[in-house]
GROMACS .gro file of N, CA and C in nm:
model
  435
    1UNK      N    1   0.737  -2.120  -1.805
    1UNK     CA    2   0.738  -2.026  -1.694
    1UNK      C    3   0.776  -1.885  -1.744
    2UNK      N    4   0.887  -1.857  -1.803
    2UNK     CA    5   0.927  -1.702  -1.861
    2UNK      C    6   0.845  -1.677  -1.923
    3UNK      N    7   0.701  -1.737  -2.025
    3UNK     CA    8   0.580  -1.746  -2.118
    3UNK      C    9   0.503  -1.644  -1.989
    4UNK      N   10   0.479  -1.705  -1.932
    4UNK     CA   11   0.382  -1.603  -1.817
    4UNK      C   12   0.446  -1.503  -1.764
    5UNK      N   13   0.605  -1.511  -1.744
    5UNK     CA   14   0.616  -1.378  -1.637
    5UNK      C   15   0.649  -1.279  -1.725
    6UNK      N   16   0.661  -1.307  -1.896
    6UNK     CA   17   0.686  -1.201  -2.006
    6UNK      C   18   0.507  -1.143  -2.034
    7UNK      N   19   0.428  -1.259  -2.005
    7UNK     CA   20   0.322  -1.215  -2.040
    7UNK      C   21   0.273  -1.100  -1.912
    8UNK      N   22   0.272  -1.117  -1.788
    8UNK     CA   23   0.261  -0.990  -1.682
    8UNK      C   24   0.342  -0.908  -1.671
    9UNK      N   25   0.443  -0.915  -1.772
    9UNK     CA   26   0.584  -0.805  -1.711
    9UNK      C   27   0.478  -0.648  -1.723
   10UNK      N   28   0.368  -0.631  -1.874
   10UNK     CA   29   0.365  -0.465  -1.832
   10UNK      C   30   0.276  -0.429  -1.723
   11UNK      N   31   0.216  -0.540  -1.626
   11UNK     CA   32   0.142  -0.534  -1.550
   11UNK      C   33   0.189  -0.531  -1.412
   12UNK      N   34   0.367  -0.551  -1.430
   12UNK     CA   35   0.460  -0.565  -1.314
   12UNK      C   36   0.519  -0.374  -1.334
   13UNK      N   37   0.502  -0.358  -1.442
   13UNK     CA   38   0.578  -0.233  -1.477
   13UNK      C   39   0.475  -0.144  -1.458
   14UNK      N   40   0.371  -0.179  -1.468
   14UNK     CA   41   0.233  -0.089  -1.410
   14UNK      C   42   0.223  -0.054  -1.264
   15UNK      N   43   0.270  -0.116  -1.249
   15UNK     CA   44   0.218  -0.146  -1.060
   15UNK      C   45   0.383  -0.066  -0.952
   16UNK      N   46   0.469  -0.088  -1.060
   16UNK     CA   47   0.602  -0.050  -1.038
   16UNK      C   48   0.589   0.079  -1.041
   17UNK      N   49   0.587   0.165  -1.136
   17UNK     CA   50   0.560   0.270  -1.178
   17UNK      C   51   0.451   0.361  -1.082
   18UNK      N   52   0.334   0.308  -1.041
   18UNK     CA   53   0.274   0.359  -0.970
   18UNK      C   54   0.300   0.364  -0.843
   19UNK      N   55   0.372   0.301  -0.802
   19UNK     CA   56   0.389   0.262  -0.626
   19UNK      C   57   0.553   0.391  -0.623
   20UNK      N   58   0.632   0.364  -0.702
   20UNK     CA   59   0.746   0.478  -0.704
   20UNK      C   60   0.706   0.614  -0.733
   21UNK      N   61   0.583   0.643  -0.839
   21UNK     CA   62   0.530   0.802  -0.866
   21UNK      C   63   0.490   0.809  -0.737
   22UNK      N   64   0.377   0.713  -0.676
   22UNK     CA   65   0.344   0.773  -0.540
   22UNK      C   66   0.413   0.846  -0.443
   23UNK      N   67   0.527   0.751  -0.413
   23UNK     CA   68   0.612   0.836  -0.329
   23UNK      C   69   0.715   0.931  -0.335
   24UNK      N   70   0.744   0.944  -0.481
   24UNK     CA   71   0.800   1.011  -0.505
   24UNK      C   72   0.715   1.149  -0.497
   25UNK      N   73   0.575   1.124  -0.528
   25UNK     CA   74   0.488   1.255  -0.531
   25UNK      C   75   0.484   1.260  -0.382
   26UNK      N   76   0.458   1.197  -0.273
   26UNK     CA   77   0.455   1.225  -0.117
   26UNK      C   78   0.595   1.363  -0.102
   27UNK      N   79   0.674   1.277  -0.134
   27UNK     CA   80   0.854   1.306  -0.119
   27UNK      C   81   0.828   1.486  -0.144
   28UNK      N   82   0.762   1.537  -0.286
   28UNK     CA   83   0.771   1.657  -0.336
   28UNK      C   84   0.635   1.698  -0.242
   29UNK      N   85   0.550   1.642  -0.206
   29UNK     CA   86   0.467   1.710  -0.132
   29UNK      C   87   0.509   1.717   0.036
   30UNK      N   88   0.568   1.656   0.075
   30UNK     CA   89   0.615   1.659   0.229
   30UNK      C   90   0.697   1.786   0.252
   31UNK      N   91   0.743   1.822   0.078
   31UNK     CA   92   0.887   1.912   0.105
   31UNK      C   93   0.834   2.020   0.089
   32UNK      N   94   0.716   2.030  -0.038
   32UNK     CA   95   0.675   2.171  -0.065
   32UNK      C   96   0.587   2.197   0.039
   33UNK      N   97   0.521   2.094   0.106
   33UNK     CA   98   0.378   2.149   0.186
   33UNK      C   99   0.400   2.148   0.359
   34UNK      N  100   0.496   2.046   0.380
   34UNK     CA  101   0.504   2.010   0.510
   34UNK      C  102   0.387   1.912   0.557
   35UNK      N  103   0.347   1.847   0.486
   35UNK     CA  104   0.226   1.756   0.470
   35UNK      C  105   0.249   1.645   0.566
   36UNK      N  106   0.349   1.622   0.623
   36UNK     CA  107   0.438   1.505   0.664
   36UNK      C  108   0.527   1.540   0.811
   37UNK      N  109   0.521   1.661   0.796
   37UNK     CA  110   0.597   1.715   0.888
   37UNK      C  111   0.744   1.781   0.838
   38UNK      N  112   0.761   1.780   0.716
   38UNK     CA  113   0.892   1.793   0.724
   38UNK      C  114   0.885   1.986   0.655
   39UNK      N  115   1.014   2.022   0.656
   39UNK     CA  116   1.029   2.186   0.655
   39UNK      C  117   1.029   2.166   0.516
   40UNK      N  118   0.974   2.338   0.501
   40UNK     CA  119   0.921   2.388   0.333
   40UNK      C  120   1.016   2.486   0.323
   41UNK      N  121   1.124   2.487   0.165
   41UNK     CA  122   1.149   2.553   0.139
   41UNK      C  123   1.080   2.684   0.094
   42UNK      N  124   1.151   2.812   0.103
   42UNK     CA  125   1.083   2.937   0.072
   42UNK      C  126   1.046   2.948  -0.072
   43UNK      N  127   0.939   2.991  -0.149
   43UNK     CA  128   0.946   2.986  -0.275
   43UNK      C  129   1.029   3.034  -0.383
   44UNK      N  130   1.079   2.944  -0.470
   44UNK     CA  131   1.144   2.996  -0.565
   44UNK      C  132   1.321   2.964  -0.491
   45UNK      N  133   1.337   2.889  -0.384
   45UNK     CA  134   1.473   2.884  -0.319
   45UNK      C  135   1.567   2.780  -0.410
   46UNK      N  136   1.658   2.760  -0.456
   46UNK     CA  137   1.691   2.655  -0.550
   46UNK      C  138   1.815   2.635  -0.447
   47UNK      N  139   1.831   2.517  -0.466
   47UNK     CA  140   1.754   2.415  -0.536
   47UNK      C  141   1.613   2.340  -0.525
   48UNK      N  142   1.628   2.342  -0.338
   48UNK     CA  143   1.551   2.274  -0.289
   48UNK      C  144   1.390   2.301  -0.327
   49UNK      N  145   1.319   2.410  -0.378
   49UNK     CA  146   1.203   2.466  -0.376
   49UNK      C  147   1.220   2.385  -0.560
   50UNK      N  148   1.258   2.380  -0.622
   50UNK     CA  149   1.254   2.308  -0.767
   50UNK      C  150   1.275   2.194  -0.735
   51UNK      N  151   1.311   2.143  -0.699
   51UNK     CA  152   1.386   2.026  -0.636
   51UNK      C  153   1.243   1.978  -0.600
   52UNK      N  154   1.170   1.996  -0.525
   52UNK     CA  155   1.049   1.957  -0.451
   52UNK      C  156   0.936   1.965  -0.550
   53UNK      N  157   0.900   2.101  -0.654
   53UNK     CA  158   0.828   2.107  -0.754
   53UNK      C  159   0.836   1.934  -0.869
   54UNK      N  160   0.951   1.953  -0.866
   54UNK     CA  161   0.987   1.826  -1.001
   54UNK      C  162   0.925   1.741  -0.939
   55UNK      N  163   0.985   1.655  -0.786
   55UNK     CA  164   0.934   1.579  -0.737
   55UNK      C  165   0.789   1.571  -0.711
   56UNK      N  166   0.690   1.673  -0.708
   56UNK     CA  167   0.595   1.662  -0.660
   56UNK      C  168   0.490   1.625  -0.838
   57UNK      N  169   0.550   1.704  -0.895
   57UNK     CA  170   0.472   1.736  -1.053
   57UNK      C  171   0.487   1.587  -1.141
   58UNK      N  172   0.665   1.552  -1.119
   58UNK     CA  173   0.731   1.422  -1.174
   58UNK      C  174   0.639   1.297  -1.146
   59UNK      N  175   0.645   1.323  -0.997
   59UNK     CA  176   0.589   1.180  -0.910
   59UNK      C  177   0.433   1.150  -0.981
   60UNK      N  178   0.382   1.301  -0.959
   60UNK     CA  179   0.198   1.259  -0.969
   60UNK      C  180   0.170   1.223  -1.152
   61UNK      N  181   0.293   1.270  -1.211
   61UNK     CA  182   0.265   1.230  -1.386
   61UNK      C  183   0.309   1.105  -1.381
   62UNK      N  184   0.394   1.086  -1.314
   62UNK     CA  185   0.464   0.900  -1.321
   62UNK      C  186   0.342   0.813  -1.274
   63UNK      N  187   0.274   0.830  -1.140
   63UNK     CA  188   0.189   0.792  -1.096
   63UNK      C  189   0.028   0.762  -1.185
   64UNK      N  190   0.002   0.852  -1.302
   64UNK     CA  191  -0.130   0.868  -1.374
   64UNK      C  192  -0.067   0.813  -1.472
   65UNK      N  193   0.028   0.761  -1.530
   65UNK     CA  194   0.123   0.749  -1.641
   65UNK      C  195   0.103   0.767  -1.775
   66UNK      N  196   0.108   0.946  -1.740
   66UNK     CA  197   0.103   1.092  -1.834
   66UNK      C  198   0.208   1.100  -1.879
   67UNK      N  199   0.300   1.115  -2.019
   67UNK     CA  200   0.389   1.140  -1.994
   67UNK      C  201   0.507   1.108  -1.952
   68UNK      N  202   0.465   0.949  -1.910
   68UNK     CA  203   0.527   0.899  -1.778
   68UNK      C  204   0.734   0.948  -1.852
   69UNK      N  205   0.749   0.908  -1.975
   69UNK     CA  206   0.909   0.874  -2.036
   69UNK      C  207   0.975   1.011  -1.992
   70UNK      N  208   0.899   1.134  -2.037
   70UNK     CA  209   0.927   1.235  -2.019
   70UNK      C  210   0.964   1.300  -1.877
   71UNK      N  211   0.863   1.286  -1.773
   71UNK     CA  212   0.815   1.296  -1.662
   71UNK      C  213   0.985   1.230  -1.579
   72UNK      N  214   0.964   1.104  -1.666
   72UNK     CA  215   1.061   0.942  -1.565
   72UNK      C  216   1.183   1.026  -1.577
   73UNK      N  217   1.187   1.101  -1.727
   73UNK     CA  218   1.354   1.154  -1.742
   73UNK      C  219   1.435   1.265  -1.701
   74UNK      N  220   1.316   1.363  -1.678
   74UNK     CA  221   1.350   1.503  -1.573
   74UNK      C  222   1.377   1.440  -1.445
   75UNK      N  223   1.275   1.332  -1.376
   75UNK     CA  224   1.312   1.360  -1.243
   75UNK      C  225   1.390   1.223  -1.204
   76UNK      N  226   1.461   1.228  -1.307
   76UNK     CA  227   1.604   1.079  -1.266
   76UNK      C  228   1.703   1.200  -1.263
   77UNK      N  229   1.731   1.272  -1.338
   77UNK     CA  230   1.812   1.399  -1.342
   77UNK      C  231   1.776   1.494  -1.246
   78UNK      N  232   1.687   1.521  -1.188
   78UNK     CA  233   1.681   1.561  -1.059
   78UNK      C  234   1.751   1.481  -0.987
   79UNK      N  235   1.717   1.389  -0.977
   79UNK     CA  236   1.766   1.299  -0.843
   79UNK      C  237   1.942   1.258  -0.865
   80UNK      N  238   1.923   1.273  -1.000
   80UNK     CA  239   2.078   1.224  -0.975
   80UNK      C  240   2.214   1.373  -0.970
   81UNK      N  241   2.159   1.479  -0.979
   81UNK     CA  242   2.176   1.589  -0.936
   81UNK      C  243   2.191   1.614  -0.784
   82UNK      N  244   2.097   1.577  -0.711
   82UNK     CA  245   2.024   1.567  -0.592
   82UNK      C  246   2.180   1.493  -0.488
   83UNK      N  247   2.205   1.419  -0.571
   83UNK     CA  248   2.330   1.287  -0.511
   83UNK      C  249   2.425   1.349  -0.531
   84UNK      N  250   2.453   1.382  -0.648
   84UNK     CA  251   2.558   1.437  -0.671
   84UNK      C  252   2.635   1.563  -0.618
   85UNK      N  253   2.556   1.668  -0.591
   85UNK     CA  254   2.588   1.798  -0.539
   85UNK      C  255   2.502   1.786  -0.436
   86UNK      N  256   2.439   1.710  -0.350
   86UNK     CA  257   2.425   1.747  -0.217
   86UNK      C  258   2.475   1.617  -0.125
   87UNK      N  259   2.410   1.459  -0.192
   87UNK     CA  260   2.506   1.403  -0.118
   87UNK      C  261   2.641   1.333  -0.162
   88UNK      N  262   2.700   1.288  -0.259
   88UNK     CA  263   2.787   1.263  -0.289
   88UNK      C  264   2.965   1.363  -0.200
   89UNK      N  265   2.902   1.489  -0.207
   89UNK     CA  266   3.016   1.523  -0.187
   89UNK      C  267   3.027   1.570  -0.008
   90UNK      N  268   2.957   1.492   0.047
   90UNK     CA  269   3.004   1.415   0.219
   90UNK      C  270   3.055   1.344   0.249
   91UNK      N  271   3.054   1.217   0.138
   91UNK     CA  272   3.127   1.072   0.131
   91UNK      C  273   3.046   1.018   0.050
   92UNK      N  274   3.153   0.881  -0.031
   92UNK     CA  275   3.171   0.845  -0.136
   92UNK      C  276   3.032   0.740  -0.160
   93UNK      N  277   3.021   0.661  -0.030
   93UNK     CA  278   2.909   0.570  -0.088
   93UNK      C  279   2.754   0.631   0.001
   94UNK      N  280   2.643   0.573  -0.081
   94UNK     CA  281   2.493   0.612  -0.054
   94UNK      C  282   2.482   0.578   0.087
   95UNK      N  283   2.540   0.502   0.161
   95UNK     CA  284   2.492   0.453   0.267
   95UNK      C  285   2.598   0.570   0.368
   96UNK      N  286   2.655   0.603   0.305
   96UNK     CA  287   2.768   0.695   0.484
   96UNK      C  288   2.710   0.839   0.432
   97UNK      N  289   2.664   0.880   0.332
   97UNK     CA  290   2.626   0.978   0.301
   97UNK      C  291   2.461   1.026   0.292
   98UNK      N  292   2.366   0.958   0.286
   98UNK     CA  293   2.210   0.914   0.351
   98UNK      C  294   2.122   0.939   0.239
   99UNK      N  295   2.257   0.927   0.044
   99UNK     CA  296   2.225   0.968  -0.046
   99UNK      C  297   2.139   0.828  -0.134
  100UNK      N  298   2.071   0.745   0.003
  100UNK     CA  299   2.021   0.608  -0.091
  100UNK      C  300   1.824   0.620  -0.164
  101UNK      N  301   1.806   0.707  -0.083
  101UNK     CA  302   1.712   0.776  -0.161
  101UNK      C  303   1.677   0.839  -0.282
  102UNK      N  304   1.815   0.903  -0.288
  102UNK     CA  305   1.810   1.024  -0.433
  102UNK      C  306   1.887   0.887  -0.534
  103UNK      N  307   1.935   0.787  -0.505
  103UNK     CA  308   1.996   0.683  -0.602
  103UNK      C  309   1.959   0.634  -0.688
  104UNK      N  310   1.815   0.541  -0.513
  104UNK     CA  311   1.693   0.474  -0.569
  104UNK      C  312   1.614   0.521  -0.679
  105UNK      N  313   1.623   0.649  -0.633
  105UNK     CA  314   1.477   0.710  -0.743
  105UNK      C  315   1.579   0.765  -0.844
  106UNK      N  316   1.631   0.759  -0.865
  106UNK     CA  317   1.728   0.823  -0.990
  106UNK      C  318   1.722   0.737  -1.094
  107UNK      N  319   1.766   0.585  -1.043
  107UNK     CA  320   1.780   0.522  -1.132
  107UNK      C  321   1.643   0.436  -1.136
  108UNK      N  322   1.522   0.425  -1.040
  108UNK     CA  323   1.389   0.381  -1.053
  108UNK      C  324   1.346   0.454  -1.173
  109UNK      N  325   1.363   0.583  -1.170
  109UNK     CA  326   1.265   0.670  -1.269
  109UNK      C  327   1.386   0.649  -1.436
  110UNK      N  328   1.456   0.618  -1.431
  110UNK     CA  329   1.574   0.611  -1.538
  110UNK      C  330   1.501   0.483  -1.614
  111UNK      N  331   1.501   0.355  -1.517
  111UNK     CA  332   1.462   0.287  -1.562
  111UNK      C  333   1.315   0.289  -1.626
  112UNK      N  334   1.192   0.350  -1.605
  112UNK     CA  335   1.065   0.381  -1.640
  112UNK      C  336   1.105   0.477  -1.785
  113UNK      N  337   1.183   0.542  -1.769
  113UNK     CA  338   1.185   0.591  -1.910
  113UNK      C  339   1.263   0.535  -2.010
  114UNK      N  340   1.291   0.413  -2.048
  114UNK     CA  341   1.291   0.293  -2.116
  114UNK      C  342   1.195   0.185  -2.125
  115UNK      N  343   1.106   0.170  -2.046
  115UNK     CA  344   1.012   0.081  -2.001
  115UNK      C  345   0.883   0.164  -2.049
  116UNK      N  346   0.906   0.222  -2.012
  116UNK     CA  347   0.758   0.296  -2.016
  116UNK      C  348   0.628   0.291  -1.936
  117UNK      N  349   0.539   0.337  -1.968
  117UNK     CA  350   0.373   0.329  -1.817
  117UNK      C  351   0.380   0.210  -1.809
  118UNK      N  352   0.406   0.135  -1.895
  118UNK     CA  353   0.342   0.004  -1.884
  118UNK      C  354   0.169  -0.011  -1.875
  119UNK      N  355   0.138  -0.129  -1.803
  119UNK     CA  356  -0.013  -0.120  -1.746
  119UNK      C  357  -0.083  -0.017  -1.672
  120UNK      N  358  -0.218   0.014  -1.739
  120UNK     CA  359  -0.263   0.059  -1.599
  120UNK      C  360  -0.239   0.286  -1.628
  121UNK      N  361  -0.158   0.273  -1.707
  121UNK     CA  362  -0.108   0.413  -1.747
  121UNK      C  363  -0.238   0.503  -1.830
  122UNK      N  364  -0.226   0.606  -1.807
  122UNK     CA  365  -0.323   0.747  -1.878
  122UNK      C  366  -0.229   0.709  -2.036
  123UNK      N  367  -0.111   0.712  -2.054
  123UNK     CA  368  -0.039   0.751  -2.180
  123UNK      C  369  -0.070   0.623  -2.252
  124UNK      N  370  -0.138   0.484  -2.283
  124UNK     CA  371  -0.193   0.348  -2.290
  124UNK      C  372  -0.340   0.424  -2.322
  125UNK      N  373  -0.419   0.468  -2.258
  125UNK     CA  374  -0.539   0.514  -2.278
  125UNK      C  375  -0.549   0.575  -2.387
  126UNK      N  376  -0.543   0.716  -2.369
  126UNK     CA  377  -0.507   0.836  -2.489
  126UNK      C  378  -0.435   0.790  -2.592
  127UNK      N  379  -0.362   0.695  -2.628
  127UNK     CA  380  -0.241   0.628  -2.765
  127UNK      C  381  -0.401   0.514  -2.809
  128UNK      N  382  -0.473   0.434  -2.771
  128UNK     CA  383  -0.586   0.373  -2.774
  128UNK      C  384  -0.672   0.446  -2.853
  129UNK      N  385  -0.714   0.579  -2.779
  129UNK     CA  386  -0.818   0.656  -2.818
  129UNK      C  387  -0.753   0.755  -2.991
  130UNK      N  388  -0.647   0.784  -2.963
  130UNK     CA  389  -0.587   0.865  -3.086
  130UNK      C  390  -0.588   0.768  -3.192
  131UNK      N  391  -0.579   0.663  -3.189
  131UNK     CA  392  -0.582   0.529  -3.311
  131UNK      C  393  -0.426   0.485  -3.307
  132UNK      N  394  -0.346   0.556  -3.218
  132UNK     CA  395  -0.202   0.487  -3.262
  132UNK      C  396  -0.166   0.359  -3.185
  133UNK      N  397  -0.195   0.266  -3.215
  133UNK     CA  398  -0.201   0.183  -3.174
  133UNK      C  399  -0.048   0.120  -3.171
  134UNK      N  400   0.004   0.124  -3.260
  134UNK     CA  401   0.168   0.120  -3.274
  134UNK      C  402   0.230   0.135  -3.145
  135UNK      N  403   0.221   0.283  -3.106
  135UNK     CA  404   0.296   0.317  -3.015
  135UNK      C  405   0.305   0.228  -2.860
  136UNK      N  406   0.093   0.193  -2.802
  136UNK     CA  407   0.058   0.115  -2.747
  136UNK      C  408   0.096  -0.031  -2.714
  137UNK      N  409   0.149  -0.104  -2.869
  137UNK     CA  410   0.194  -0.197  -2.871
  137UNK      C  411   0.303  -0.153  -2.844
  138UNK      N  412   0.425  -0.068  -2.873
  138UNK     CA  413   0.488  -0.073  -2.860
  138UNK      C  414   0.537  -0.051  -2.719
  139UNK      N  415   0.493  -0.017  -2.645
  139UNK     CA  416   0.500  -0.052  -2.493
  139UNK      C  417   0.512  -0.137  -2.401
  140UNK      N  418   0.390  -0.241  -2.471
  140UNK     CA  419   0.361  -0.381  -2.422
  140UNK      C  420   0.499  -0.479  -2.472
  141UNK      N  421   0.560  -0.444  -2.523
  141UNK     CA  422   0.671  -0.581  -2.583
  141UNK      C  423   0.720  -0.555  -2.509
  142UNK      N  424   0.746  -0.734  -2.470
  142UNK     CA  425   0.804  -0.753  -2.342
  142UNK      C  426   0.970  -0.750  -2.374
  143UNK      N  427   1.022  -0.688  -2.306
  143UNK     CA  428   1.221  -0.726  -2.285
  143UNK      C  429   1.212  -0.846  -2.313
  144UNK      N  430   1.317  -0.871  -2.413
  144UNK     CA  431   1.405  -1.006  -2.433
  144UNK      C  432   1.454  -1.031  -2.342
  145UNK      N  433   1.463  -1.159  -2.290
  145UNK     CA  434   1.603  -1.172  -2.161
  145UNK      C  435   1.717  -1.215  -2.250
   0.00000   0.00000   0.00000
């Protein structure tokens, strides 16, 4: 049984990866565009107007998985920024403070930049096409448990 679920894990990490860039790219587009309904910071307003850029730029590279390690590691540090100086200091835990969003994705995208695109990724393609095949494999190895 662990034979098969090591053998789909980068195809679990593919699918992972894409479903969190998505919304994380919604998240930066709802904020920068109002796409969603929600209010747009003024340009260039910080945090929130960077804050929304990362998310929107982060999400859609996580999502094509461009980049994804790089991409995964700016916008976990966004987010955990995000917790820290906006909700953390209302109250102590994610749930009395409404900081379970900026957590999730903090440590979702934390985790992708150890993991990597996995399946299904642009950065898998282009490592294929360049001949480095190394690197490719080196993606696919599955975690030891």
């Amino acid at each position: 049984m662990t034979g098969r679920l090591n053998s789909a894990q980068p195809y679990a990490i593919g699918l992972f990866r894409i479903v969190v860039g998505l919304l994380f790219a919604c998240h930066g587009a709802n904020s920068l565009f109002g796409t969603f309904g929600g209010e747009t910071p003024a340009a260039g307003t910080w945090p929130s107007w960077y804050a929304a850029v990362i998310e929107l730029v982060g999400g859609s590279l996580v999502l094509l998985g461009l980049g994804t390690r790089a991409a995964a590691f700016i916008s976990s540090g966004a987010m955990a920024y995000a917790y820290f100086k906006v909700h953390q200091p209302q109250a102590l835990f994610p749930i009395e403070n409404s900081g379970e969003g900026a957590a999730m994705y903090c440590w979702a995208m934390f985790l992708l930049v150890f993991t990597g695109s996995g399946a299904f990724g642009l950065d898998r393609l282009f490592a294929k096409r360049s001949g480095s095949e190394d690197r490719a494999a080196a993606d696919q190895t599955p975690v030891a448990a």
